[in-house]
CSV table of N, CA and C in Angstrom, one decimal:
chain,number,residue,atom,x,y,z
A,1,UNK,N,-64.2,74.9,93.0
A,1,UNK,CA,-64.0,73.7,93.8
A,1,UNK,C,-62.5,73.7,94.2
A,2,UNK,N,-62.2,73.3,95.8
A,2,UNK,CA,-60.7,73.2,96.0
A,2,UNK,C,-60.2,72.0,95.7
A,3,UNK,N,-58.8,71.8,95.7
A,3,UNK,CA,-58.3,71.2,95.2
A,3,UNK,C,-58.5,69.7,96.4
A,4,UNK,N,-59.4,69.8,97.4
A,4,UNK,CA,-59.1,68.3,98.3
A,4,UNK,C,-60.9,68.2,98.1
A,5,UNK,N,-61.4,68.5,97.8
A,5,UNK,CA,-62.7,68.2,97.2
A,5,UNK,C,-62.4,67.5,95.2
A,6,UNK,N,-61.7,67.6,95.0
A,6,UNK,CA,-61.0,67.0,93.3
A,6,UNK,C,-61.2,65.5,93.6
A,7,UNK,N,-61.8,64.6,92.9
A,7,UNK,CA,-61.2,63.5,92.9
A,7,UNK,C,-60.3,63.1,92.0
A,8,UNK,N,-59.3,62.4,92.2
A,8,UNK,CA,-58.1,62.4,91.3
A,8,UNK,C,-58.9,61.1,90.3
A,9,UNK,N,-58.0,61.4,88.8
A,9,UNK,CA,-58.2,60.6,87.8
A,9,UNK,C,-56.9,59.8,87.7
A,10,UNK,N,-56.5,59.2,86.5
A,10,UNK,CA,-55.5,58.4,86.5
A,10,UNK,C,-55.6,57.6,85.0
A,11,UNK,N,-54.7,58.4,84.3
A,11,UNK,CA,-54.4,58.0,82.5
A,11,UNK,C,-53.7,56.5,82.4
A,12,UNK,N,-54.2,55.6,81.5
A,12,UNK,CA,-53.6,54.3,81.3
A,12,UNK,C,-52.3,54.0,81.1
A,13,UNK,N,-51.6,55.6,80.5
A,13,UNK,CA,-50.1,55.4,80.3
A,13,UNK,C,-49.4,56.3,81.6
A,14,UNK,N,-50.4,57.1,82.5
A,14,UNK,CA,-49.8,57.8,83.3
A,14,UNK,C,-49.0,57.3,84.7
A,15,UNK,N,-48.0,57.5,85.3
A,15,UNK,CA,-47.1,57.1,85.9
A,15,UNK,C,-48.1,57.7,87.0
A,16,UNK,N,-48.0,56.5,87.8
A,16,UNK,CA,-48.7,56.3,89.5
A,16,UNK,C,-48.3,57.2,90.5
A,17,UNK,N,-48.9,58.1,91.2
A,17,UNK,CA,-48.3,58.6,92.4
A,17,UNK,C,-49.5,58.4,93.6
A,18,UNK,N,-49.4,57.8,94.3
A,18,UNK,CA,-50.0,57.2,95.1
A,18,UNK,C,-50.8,58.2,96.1
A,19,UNK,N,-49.7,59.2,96.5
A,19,UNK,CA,-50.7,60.0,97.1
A,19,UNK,C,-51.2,61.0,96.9
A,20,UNK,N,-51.6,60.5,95.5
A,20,UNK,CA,-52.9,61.4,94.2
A,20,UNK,C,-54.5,60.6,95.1
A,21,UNK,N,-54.1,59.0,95.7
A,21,UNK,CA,-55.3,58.5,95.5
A,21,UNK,C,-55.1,58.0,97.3
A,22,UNK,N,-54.7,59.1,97.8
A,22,UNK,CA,-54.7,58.7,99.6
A,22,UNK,C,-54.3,57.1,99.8
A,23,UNK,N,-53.4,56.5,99.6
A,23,UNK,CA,-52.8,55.1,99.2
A,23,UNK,C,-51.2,55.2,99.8
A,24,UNK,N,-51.3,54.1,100.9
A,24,UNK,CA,-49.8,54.4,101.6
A,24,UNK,C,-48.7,53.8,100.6
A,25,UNK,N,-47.4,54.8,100.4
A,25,UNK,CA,-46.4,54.6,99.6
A,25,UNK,C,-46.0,52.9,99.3
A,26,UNK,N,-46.0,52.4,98.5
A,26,UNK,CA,-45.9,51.0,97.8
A,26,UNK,C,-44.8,51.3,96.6
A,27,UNK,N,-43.8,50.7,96.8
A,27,UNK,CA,-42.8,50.6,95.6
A,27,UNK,C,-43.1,49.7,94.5
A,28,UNK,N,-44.2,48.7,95.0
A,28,UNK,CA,-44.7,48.1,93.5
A,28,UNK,C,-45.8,48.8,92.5
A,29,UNK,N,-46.1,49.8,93.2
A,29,UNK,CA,-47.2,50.6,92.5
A,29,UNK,C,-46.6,52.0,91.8
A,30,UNK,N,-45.9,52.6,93.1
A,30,UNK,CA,-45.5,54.0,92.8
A,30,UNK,C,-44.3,54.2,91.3
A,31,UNK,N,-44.8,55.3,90.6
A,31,UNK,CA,-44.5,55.7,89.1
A,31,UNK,C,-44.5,54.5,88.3
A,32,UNK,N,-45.1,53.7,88.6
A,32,UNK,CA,-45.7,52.7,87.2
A,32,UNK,C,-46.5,53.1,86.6
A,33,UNK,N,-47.2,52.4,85.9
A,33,UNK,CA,-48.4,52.8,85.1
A,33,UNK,C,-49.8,51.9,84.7
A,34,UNK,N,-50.9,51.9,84.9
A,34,UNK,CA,-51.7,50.5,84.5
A,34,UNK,C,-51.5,49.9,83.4
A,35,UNK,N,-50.8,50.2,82.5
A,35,UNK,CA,-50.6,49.4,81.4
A,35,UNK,C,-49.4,48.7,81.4
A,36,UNK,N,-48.7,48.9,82.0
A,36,UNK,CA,-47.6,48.4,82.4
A,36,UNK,C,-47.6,47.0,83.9
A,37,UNK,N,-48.2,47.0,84.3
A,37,UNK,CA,-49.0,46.0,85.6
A,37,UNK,C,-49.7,45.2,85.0
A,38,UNK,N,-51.0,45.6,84.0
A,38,UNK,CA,-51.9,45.1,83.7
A,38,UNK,C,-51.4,43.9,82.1
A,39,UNK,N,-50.2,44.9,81.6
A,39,UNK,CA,-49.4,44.1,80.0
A,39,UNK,C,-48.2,42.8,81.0
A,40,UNK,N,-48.4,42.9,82.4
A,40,UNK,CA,-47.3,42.1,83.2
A,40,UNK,C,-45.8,42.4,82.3
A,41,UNK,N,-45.6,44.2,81.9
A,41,UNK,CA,-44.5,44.7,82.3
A,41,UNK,C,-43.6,44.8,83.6
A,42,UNK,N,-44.8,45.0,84.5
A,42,UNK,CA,-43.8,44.7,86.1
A,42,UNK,C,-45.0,44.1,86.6
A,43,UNK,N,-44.6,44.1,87.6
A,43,UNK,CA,-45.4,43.6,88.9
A,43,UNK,C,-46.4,44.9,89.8
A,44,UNK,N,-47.5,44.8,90.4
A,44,UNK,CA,-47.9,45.8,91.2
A,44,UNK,C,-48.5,45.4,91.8
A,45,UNK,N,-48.5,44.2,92.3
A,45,UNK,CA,-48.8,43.3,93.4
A,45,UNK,C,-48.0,42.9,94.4
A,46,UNK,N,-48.3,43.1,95.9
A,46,UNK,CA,-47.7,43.0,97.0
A,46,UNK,C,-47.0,41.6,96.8
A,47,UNK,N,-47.8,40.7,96.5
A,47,UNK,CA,-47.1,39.1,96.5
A,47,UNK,C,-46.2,39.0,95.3
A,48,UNK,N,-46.1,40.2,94.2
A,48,UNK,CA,-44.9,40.2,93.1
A,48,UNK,C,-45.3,39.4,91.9
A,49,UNK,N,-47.0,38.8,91.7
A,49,UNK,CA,-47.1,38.1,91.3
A,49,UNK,C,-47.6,38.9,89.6
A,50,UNK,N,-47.0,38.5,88.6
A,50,UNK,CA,-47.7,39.5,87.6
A,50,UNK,C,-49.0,38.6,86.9
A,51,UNK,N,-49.5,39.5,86.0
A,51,UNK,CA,-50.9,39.4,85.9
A,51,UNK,C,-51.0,37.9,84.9
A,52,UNK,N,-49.8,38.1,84.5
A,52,UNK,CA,-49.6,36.9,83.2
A,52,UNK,C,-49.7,35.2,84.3
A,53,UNK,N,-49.4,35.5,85.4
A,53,UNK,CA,-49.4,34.3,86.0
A,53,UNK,C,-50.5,33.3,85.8
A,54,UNK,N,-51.4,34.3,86.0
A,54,UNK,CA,-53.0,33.7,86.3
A,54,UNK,C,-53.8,33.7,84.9
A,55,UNK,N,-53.3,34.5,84.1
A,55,UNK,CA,-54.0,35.1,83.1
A,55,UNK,C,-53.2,35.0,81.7
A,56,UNK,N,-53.0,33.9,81.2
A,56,UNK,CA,-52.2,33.4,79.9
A,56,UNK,C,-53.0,32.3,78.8
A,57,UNK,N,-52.2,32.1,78.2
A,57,UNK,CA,-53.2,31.2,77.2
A,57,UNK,C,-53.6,29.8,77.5
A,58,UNK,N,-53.0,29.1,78.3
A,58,UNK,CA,-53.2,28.0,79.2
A,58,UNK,C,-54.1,28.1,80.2
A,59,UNK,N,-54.0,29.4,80.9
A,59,UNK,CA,-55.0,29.4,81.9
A,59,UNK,C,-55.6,30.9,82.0
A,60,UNK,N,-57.1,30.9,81.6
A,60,UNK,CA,-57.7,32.0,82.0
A,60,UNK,C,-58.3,32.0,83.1
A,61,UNK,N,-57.9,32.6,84.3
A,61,UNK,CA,-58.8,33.1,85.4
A,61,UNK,C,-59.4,33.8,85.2
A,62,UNK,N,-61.0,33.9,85.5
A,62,UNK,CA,-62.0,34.9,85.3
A,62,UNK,C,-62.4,34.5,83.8
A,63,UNK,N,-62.0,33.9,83.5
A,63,UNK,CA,-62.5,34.0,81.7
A,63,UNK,C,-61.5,35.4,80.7
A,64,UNK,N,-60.5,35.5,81.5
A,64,UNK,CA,-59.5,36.6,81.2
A,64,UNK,C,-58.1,35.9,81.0
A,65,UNK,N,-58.1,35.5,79.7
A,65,UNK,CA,-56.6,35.0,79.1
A,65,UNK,C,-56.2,35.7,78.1
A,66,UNK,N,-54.7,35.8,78.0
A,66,UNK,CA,-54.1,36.9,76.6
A,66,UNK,C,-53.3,35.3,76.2
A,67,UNK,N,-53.7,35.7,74.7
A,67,UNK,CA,-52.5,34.6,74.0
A,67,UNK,C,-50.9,34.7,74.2
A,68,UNK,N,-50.1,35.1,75.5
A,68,UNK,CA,-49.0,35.0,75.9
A,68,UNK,C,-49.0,33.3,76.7
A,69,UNK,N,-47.5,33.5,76.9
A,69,UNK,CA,-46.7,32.5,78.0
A,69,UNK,C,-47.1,32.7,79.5
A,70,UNK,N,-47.4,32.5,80.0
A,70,UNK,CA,-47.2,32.2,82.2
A,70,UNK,C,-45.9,33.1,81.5
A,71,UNK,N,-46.0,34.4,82.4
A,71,UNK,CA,-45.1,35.1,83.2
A,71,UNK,C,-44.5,35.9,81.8
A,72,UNK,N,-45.2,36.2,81.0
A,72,UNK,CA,-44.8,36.7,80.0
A,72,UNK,C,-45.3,38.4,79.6
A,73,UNK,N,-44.7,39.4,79.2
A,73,UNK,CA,-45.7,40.4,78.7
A,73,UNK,C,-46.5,40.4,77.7
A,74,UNK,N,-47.6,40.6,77.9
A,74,UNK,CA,-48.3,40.8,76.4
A,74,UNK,C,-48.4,42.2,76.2
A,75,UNK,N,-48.8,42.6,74.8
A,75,UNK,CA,-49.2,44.1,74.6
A,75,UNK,C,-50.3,44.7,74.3
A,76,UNK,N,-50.8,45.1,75.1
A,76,UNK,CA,-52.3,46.3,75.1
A,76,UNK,C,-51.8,47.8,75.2
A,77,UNK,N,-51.7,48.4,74.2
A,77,UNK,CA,-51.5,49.2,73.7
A,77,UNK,C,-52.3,50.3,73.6
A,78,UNK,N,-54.0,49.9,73.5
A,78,UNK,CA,-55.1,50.5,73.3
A,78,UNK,C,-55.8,49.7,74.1
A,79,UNK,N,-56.7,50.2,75.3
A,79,UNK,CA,-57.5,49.7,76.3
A,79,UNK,C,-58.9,49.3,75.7
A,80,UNK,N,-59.2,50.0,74.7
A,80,UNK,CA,-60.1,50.2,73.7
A,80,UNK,C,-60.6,49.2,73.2
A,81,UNK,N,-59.4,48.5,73.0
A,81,UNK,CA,-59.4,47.3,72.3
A,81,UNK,C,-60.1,45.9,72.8
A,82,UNK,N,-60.4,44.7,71.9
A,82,UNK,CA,-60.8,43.7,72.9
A,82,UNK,C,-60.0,42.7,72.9
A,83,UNK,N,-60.0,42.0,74.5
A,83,UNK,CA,-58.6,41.6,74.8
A,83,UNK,C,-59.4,40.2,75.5
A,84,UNK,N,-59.0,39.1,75.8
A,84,UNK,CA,-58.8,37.8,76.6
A,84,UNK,C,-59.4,36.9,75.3
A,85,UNK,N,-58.4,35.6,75.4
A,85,UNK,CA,-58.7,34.3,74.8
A,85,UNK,C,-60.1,33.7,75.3
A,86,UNK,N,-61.1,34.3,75.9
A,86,UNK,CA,-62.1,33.4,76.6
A,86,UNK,C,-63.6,34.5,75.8
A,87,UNK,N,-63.6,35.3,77.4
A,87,UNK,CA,-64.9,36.0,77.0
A,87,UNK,C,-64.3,37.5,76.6
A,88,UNK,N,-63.9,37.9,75.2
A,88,UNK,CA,-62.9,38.8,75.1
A,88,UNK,C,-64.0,40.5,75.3
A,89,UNK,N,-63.3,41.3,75.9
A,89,UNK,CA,-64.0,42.5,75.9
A,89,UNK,C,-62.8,43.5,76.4
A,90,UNK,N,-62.7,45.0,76.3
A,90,UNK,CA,-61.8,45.7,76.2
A,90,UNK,C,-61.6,46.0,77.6
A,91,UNK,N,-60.5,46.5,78.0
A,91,UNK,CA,-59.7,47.1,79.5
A,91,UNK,C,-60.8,48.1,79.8
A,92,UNK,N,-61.3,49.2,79.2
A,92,UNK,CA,-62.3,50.8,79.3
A,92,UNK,C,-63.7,50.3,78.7
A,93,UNK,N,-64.5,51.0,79.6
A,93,UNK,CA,-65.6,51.0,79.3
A,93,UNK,C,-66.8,50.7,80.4
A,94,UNK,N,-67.6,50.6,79.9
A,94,UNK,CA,-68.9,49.7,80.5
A,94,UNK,C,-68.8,48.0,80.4
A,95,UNK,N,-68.5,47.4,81.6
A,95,UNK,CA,-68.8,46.1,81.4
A,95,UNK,C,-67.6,45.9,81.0
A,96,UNK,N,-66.3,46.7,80.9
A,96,UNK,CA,-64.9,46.0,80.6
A,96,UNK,C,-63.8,45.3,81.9
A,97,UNK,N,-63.0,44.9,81.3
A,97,UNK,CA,-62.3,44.2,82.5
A,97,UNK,C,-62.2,45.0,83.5
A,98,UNK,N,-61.7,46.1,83.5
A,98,UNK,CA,-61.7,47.1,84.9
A,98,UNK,C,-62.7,46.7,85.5
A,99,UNK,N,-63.7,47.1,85.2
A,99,UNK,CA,-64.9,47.1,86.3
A,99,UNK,C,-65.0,45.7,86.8
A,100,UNK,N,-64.8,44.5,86.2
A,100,UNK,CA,-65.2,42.9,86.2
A,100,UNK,C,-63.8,42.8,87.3
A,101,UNK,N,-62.6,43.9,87.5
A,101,UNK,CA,-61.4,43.6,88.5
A,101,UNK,C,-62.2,44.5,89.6
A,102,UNK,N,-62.5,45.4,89.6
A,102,UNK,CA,-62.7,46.2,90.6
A,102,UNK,C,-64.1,45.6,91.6
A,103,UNK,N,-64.7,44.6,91.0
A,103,UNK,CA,-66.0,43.9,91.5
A,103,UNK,C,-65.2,42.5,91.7
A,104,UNK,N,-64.1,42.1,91.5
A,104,UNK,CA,-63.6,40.6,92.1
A,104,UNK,C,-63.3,40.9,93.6
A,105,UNK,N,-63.4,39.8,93.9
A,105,UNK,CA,-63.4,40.6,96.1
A,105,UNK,C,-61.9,39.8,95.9
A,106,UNK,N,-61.2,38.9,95.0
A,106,UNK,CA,-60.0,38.6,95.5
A,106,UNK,C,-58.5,39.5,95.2
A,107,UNK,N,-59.2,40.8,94.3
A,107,UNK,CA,-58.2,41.6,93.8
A,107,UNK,C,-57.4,42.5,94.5
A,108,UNK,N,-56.4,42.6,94.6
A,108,UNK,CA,-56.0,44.0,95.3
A,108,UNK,C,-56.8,45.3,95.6
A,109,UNK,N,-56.9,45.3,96.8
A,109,UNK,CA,-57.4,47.0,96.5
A,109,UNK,C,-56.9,48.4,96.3
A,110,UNK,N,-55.4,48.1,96.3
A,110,UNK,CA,-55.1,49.3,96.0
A,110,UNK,C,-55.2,49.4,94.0
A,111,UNK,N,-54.9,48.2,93.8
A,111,UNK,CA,-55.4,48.5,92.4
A,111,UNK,C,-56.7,48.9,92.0
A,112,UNK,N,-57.6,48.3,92.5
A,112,UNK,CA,-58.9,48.5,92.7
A,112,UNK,C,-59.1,50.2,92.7
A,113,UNK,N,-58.7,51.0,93.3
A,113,UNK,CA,-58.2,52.0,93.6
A,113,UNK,C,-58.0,52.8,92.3
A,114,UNK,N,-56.7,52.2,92.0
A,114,UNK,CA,-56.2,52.6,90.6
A,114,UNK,C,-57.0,53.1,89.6
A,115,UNK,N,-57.7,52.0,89.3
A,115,UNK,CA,-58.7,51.5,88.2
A,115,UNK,C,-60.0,52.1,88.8
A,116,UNK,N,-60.5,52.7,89.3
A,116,UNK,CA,-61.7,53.3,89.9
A,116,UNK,C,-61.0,54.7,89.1
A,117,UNK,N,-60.5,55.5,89.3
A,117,UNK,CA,-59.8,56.4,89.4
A,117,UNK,C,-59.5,56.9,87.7
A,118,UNK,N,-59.0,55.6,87.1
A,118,UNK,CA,-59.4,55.3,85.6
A,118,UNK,C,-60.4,55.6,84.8
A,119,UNK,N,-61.5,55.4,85.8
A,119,UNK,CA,-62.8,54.8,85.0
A,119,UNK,C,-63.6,56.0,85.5
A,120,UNK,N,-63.1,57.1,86.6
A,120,UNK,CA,-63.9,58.1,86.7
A,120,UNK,C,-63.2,59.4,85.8
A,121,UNK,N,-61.8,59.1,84.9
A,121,UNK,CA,-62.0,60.0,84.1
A,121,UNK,C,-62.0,59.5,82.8
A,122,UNK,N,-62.5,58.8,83.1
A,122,UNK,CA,-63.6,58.5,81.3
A,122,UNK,C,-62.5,57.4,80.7
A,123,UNK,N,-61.6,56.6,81.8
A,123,UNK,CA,-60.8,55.8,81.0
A,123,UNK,C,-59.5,56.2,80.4
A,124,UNK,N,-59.2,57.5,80.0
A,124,UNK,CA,-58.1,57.8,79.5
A,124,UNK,C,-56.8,57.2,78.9
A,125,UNK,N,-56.6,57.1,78.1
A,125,UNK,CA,-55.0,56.9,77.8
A,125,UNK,C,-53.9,57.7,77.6
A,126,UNK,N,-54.1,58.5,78.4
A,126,UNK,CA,-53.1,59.6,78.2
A,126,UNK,C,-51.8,59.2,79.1
């Protein structure tokens, strides 16, 4: 198989390169990492908004809250793991929050992207 027939994968700790996944260059995306976006270590949203805004112990959007502060990091460490104050289920998997982001029509789609990419090599944490 050549290399533009590959579909690229993308490890939970692996640093982002955008045009692994045909995605025009974004400085809030490029050499981050989804666990790092997703723990609202940084931002990788165009609007700058991190994930803790929406998604904290006060307010779960989606039924997806971490027992952190608004605008705070929490730590997911292992994707494996099961995670939100509401309907808790793990980041990888079948039926885990990836897929429940990548089916919301209000999410970014370059993350969308991301996390497709995740989930087609089996989720990784590498």
């Amino acid at each position: 198989m050549t290399e533009h027939n590959v579909e690229k994968t993308l490890g939970w700790n692996e640093p982002i390169h955008l045009k692994n996944f045909k995605l025009e260059p974004n400085e809030n995306l490029e050499g981050k990492t989804l666990r790092a976006i997703i723990e609202s270590a940084t931002h990788g949203r165009d609007d700058l908004k991190l994930c803790s805004e929406c998604h904290h112990r006060e307010e779960a959007q989606g039924d997806y809250g971490l027992n952190v502060l608004k605008y705070t990091k929490s730590n997911i460490p292992d994707p494996w793991l099961y995670f939100g104050t509401q309907g808790a289920r793990p980041w990888a998997g079948s039926n885990g929050w990836a897929e429940r982001f990548i089916a919301n029509p209000t999410k970014p789609e370059s993350i969308k992207t991301l996390l497709k990419a995740w989930a087609r090599g089996g989720f990784e944490t590498k």
